Amino acid sequence: MENRVVIVMLGPPGAGKGTQARMMSEKLKLPHISTGDMLREALKNETELGKKARTFMESGALVPDELVDEIVAERLAGEDCRGGAILDGYPRSIPQAQFLSALLEKDNTRIVTIGIEVGKQELIRRLSSRWTCPKCGKMFNANLDASVAGGKCDQCGTALVQRKDDTPEVIAERLEVYGRTTQPLVRYYQDQGTYTAIDGAREVDDIFKTIMTGIAG
Ligand code: AMP
């Protein structure tokens, strides 16, 4: 597993981590692992994990580290992650980052961190107009195209939905939690020399090009 690389997508909710992670996954042929998607799936299927995670997620709080650490460790041990993976929404706290570092050190895996930076007002604007395809996960912004509100996915035709935690109160809480618990990871990865900052207030394709250049360099 010498050339194994795990790319950590860091950034506040609404920064575009999911969109970029999906594009990178296709280009780099690495699995896209979104803890938010995995937890939402667990909620939908009413698994034990889903039952434990529900109240945290609905209020915008973080699910306890040990629950998330476990699902990520299990997922990264999958055969399709032999070459690495793209992590979207994990780690989100210093203890999670320490857990991941220890896990990957054992497997001789390199970590590359991409931090997508976007101002708070823009994040609120994006999250409150975000629509998602529940089938393929593609994200849409009603500010850019009014027809996506109540519309269908242009990729697979499924009716688009708004996330339950994209309400003004829950958005405010999620941004607060980000500042308090997740933002310190910027410093953590800067200290480890693995952090690349990306200006996320640009066109999706421009951001993608910058990320790919950063990874290649
Ligand atoms: P996301 O789709 O990444 O915005 O995640 C949605 C929600 O899932 C978050 O607000 C948290 O409640 C929970 N969640 C996702 N990833 C994590 C994580 N790494 N640690 C704790 N909670 C998480």
XYZ file of N, CA, C and O in Angstrom, residues 67-172:
424
model
N -18.580 6.846 17.113
C -19.501 6.245 16.135
C -18.989 6.483 14.709
O -18.975 5.586 13.865
N -18.547 7.711 14.472
C -18.100 8.074 13.128
C -16.744 7.426 12.829
O -16.513 6.913 11.721
N -15.853 7.422 13.821
C -14.537 6.794 13.623
C -14.713 5.347 13.178
O -14.020 4.865 12.277
N -15.656 4.681 13.808
C -15.842 3.260 13.508
C -16.306 3.039 12.063
O -15.770 2.170 11.366
N -17.276 3.857 11.610
C -17.771 3.605 10.244
C -16.699 3.970 9.208
O -16.587 3.322 8.184
N -15.877 4.966 9.516
C -14.830 5.345 8.565
C -13.746 4.261 8.518
O -13.300 3.851 7.437
N -13.349 3.760 9.677
C -12.305 2.721 9.718
C -12.773 1.490 8.940
O -12.019 0.911 8.155
N -14.029 1.147 9.140
C -14.587 -0.022 8.453
C -14.609 0.199 6.935
O -14.234 -0.662 6.165
N -15.038 1.401 6.548
C -15.150 1.716 5.122
C -13.780 1.751 4.452
O -13.606 1.264 3.340
N -12.780 2.331 5.159
C -11.439 2.439 4.570
C -10.758 1.086 4.443
O -9.794 0.931 3.697
N -11.260 0.109 5.194
C -10.673 -1.239 5.119
C -11.227 -1.996 3.907
O -10.775 -3.097 3.599
N -12.183 -1.392 3.213
C -12.796 -2.050 2.047
C -11.789 -2.231 0.919
O -10.860 -1.433 0.751
N -12.012 -3.270 0.154
C -11.130 -3.628 -0.973
C -10.967 -2.450 -1.947
O -9.880 -2.189 -2.452
N -12.069 -1.704 -2.189
C -12.010 -0.605 -3.158
C -11.195 0.590 -2.656
O -10.927 1.523 -3.402
N -10.784 0.553 -1.379
C -9.971 1.668 -0.844
C -8.482 1.308 -0.811
O -7.694 1.992 -0.150
N -8.096 0.259 -1.503
C -6.682 -0.150 -1.499
C -5.773 0.951 -2.036
O -4.654 1.137 -1.574
N -6.270 1.694 -3.042
C -5.464 2.769 -3.615
C -5.648 4.088 -2.876
O -4.984 5.071 -3.155
N -6.595 4.131 -1.952
C -6.877 5.350 -1.197
C -8.347 5.715 -1.286
O -9.179 4.893 -1.687
N -8.666 6.945 -0.927
C -10.062 7.388 -0.909
C -10.110 8.899 -0.760
O -9.104 9.544 -0.447
N -11.308 9.441 -0.996
C -11.532 10.873 -0.770
C -12.527 11.001 0.366
O -13.645 10.495 0.278
N -12.115 11.622 1.443
C -12.975 11.764 2.623
C -13.658 13.121 2.593
O -12.994 14.161 2.502
N -14.973 13.087 2.703
C -15.768 14.322 2.620
C -16.599 14.426 3.898
O -17.498 13.628 4.123
N -16.233 15.393 4.754
C -16.991 15.559 6.006
C -16.376 14.798 7.170
O -16.967 14.717 8.243
N -15.204 14.256 6.980
C -14.469 13.559 8.041
C -12.990 13.770 7.795
O -12.579 13.637 6.641
N -12.159 14.059 8.774
C -12.520 14.285 10.171
C -13.149 15.658 10.382
O -12.986 16.564 9.576
N -13.816 15.791 11.533
C -14.496 17.053 11.855
C -14.150 17.532 13.246
O -14.745 18.489 13.736
N -13.218 16.859 13.898
C -12.772 17.292 15.232
C -11.328 16.820 15.390
O -10.891 15.916 14.666
N -10.618 17.426 16.333
C -9.212 17.024 16.549
C -9.120 15.532 16.930
O -8.306 14.819 16.349
N -9.954 15.023 17.843
C -9.854 13.587 18.138
C -10.089 12.703 16.901
O -9.411 11.696 16.731
N -11.006 13.115 16.020
C -11.216 12.324 14.793
C -9.961 12.372 13.914
O -9.558 11.371 13.331
N -9.340 13.556 13.827
C -8.130 13.689 12.999
C -7.006 12.828 13.568
O -6.255 12.193 12.823
N -6.911 12.791 14.887
C -5.869 11.963 15.515
C -6.141 10.481 15.262
O -5.221 9.704 14.998
N -7.404 10.114 15.336
C -7.781 8.725 15.065
C -7.390 8.350 13.634
O -6.789 7.308 13.384
N -7.711 9.258 12.693
C -7.409 8.985 11.280
C -5.898 8.896 11.051
O -5.420 8.000 10.359
N -5.148 9.829 11.666
C -3.688 9.805 11.490
C -3.128 8.470 11.956
O -2.303 7.858 11.269
N -3.582 8.003 13.125
C -3.067 6.741 13.674
C -3.442 5.572 12.765
O -2.617 4.691 12.484
N -4.669 5.607 12.268
C -5.153 4.533 11.393
C -4.323 4.469 10.107
O -3.918 3.398 9.657
N -4.048 5.639 9.514
C -3.376 5.662 8.226
C -1.866 5.445 8.358
O -1.227 4.922 7.456
N -1.335 5.831 9.494
C 0.096 5.620 9.720
C 0.391 4.128 9.714
O 1.377 3.677 9.135
N -0.503 3.387 10.336
C -0.361 1.923 10.388
C -0.307 1.337 8.981
O 0.395 0.377 8.727
N -1.081 1.943 8.068
C -1.183 1.420 6.703
C -0.256 2.142 5.739
O -0.398 1.996 4.519
N 0.664 2.947 6.278
C 1.598 3.642 5.400
C 0.920 4.511 4.343
O 1.343 4.539 3.193
N -0.143 5.184 4.734
C -0.920 5.982 3.785
C -0.636 7.462 3.971
O -0.573 7.949 5.094
N -0.483 8.159 2.861
C -0.231 9.600 2.892
C -1.563 10.334 2.984
O -2.550 9.914 2.371
N -1.579 11.449 3.746
C -2.789 12.275 3.802
C -2.536 13.573 3.038
O -1.487 14.208 3.213
N -3.470 13.956 2.192
C -3.426 15.254 1.526
C -4.697 15.979 1.957
O -5.786 15.408 1.886
N -4.567 17.216 2.430
C -5.761 17.935 2.886
C -6.052 19.119 1.972
O -5.168 19.938 1.703
N -7.289 19.181 1.498
C -7.724 20.294 0.655
C -8.740 21.088 1.473
O -9.792 20.560 1.835
N -8.414 22.334 1.792
C -9.330 23.163 2.583
C -10.050 24.146 1.676
O -9.424 25.041 1.106
N -11.356 24.001 1.526
C -12.104 24.928 0.670
C -12.642 26.059 1.539
O -13.384 25.812 2.493
N -12.225 27.280 1.228
C -12.562 28.426 2.073
C -13.596 29.333 1.393
O -13.410 29.747 0.252
N -14.680 29.601 2.140
C -15.779 30.447 1.631
C -16.306 31.285 2.799
O -16.406 30.782 3.928
N -16.645 32.554 2.542
C -17.155 33.436 3.598
C -18.531 33.019 4.110
O -19.299 32.372 3.394
N -18.840 33.440 5.356
C -20.054 32.980 6.028
C -21.356 33.363 5.305
O -22.257 32.535 5.166
N -21.444 34.609 4.823
C -22.683 35.034 4.161
C -22.973 34.192 2.928
O -24.106 33.800 2.661
N -21.904 33.907 2.179
C -22.047 33.096 0.968
C -22.473 31.662 1.340
O -23.306 31.057 0.653
N -21.954 31.131 2.443
C -22.324 29.774 2.874
C -23.815 29.706 3.194
O -24.509 28.791 2.777
N -24.308 30.717 3.919
C -25.720 30.738 4.301
C -26.589 30.814 3.045
O -27.581 30.100 2.904
N -26.162 31.664 2.110
C -26.902 31.825 0.855
C -26.968 30.490 0.101
O -28.014 30.058 -0.355
N -25.825 29.797 0.051
C -25.779 28.532 -0.693
C -26.594 27.446 -0.008
O -27.336 26.712 -0.656
N -26.451 27.328 1.319
C -27.126 26.224 2.025
C -28.631 26.386 1.980
O -29.356 25.402 1.824
N -29.099 27.646 2.080
C -30.547 27.807 2.104
C -31.174 27.651 0.716
O -32.385 27.555 0.609
N -30.349 27.606 -0.327
C -30.925 27.404 -1.669
C -30.451 26.075 -2.275
O -30.526 25.870 -3.463
N -29.943 25.181 -1.404
C -29.386 23.924 -1.906
C -30.452 22.849 -2.091
O -31.256 22.603 -1.193
N -30.450 22.224 -3.237
C -31.323 21.086 -3.516
C -30.431 19.917 -3.900
O -29.395 20.104 -4.552
N -30.804 18.708 -3.484
C -29.947 17.540 -3.718
C -30.750 16.431 -4.382
O -31.938 16.269 -4.108
N -30.065 15.639 -5.186
C -30.710 14.446 -5.737
C -30.540 13.315 -4.721
O -29.408 12.933 -4.417
N -31.663 12.765 -4.199
C -31.542 11.735 -3.180
C -30.992 10.426 -3.753
O -30.558 9.559 -3.008
N -30.987 10.321 -5.107
C -30.518 9.065 -5.703
C -29.017 9.115 -6.007
O -28.251 8.308 -5.505
N -28.585 10.101 -6.808
C -27.167 10.097 -7.204
C -26.335 11.101 -6.404
O -25.121 11.133 -6.533
N -26.976 11.912 -5.571
C -26.217 12.806 -4.691
C -25.806 14.128 -5.323
O -25.206 14.976 -4.662
N -26.123 14.335 -6.598
C -25.718 15.593 -7.252
C -26.402 16.781 -6.573
O -27.552 16.689 -6.142
N -25.646 17.886 -6.437
C -26.200 19.055 -5.751
C -26.497 20.205 -6.716
O -25.785 20.396 -7.686
N -27.537 20.959 -6.393
C -27.993 22.060 -7.248
C -28.217 23.291 -6.393
O -28.513 23.181 -5.206
N -28.111 24.466 -7.025
C -28.297 25.700 -6.292
C -29.405 26.532 -6.949
O -29.270 26.957 -8.099
N -30.490 26.750 -6.194
C -31.643 27.468 -6.761
C -31.328 28.932 -7.036
O -32.046 29.599 -7.788
N -30.243 29.463 -6.454
C -29.856 30.844 -6.759
C -29.315 30.958 -8.172
O -29.421 32.001 -8.806
N -28.686 29.883 -8.622
C -28.087 29.902 -9.957
C -29.101 29.520 -11.022
O -29.012 29.961 -12.157
N -30.061 28.657 -10.630
C -31.058 28.193 -11.591
C -32.371 27.941 -10.835
O -32.514 26.937 -10.138
N -33.321 28.886 -11.003
C -34.566 28.834 -10.219
C -35.358 27.557 -10.466
O -36.108 27.100 -9.599
N -35.166 26.912 -11.628
C -35.977 25.735 -11.961
C -35.614 24.514 -11.125
O -36.336 23.521 -11.132
N -34.500 24.538 -10.396
C -34.137 23.352 -9.589
C -35.046 23.222 -8.362
O -35.233 22.123 -7.848
N -35.631 24.352 -7.892
C -36.524 24.285 -6.727
C -37.749 23.462 -7.108
O -38.523 23.860 -7.979
N -37.897 22.308 -6.490
C -39.014 21.420 -6.814
C -38.837 20.694 -8.148
O -39.755 20.031 -8.615
N -37.653 20.797 -8.753
C -37.398 20.181 -10.061
C -36.797 18.788 -9.974
O -36.828 18.142 -8.918
N -36.233 18.353 -11.098
C -35.683 16.996 -11.192
C -34.191 17.027 -11.470
O -33.669 17.988 -12.032
N -33.518 15.956 -11.090
C -32.075 15.833 -11.321
C -31.802 15.731 -12.820
O -32.431 14.917 -13.501
N -30.851 16.559 -13.322
C -30.568 16.518 -14.757
C -29.743 15.296 -15.133
O -29.520 15.016 -16.299
N -29.292 14.552 -14.135
C -28.462 13.384 -14.412
C -29.282 12.094 -14.421
O -29.101 11.254 -15.263
N -30.202 11.975 -13.415
C -30.926 10.699 -13.335
C -32.448 10.872 -13.264
O -33.177 9.887 -13.156
N -32.926 12.132 -13.318
C -34.374 12.354 -13.413
C -35.146 12.239 -12.102
O -36.366 12.383 -12.090
N -34.436 11.986 -10.979
C -35.116 11.848 -9.688
C -35.547 13.225 -9.158
O -34.849 14.222 -9.384
N -36.684 13.279 -8.442
C -37.147 14.555 -7.883
C -36.160 15.062 -6.825
O -35.771 14.313 -5.917
N -35.767 16.316 -6.936
C -34.788 16.888 -6.008
C -35.428 17.184 -4.653
O -36.624 17.477 -4.585
N -34.630 17.108 -3.600
C -35.136 17.391 -2.247
C -34.220 18.405 -1.554
O -33.073 18.566 -1.934
N -34.772 19.063 -0.523
C -33.937 19.921 0.320
C -33.617 19.153 1.584
O -34.491 18.459 2.122
N -32.391 19.252 2.066
C -32.014 18.521 3.281
C -32.726 19.096 4.492
O -32.894 20.300 4.605
N -33.107 18.202 5.395
C -33.825 18.616 6.603
C -33.002 19.561 7.465
O -33.541 20.370 8.223
N -31.648 19.423 7.388
C -30.805 20.289 8.219
C -30.381 21.557 7.486
O -29.514 22.283 7.954
N -30.976 21.832 6.340
C -30.701 23.096 5.646
C -31.756 24.157 5.980
O -32.141 24.965 5.131
N -32.267 24.161 7.211
C -33.182 25.225 7.660
C -32.337 26.304 8.341
O -31.239 25.997 8.826
N -32.824 27.575 8.409
C -31.992 28.649 8.970
C -31.422 28.345 10.361
O -30.233 28.582 10.615
N -32.243 27.776 11.263
C -31.756 27.515 12.642
C -30.649 26.473 12.633
O -29.627 26.624 13.302
N -30.889 25.375 11.876
C -29.895 24.296 11.873
C -28.628 24.723 11.120
O -27.515 24.379 11.514
N -28.783 25.533 10.078
C -27.603 26.036 9.357
C -26.733 26.853 10.316
O -25.514 26.685 10.379
N -27.392 27.727 11.109
C -26.647 28.571 12.059
C -25.874 27.695 13.039
O -24.691 27.943 13.321
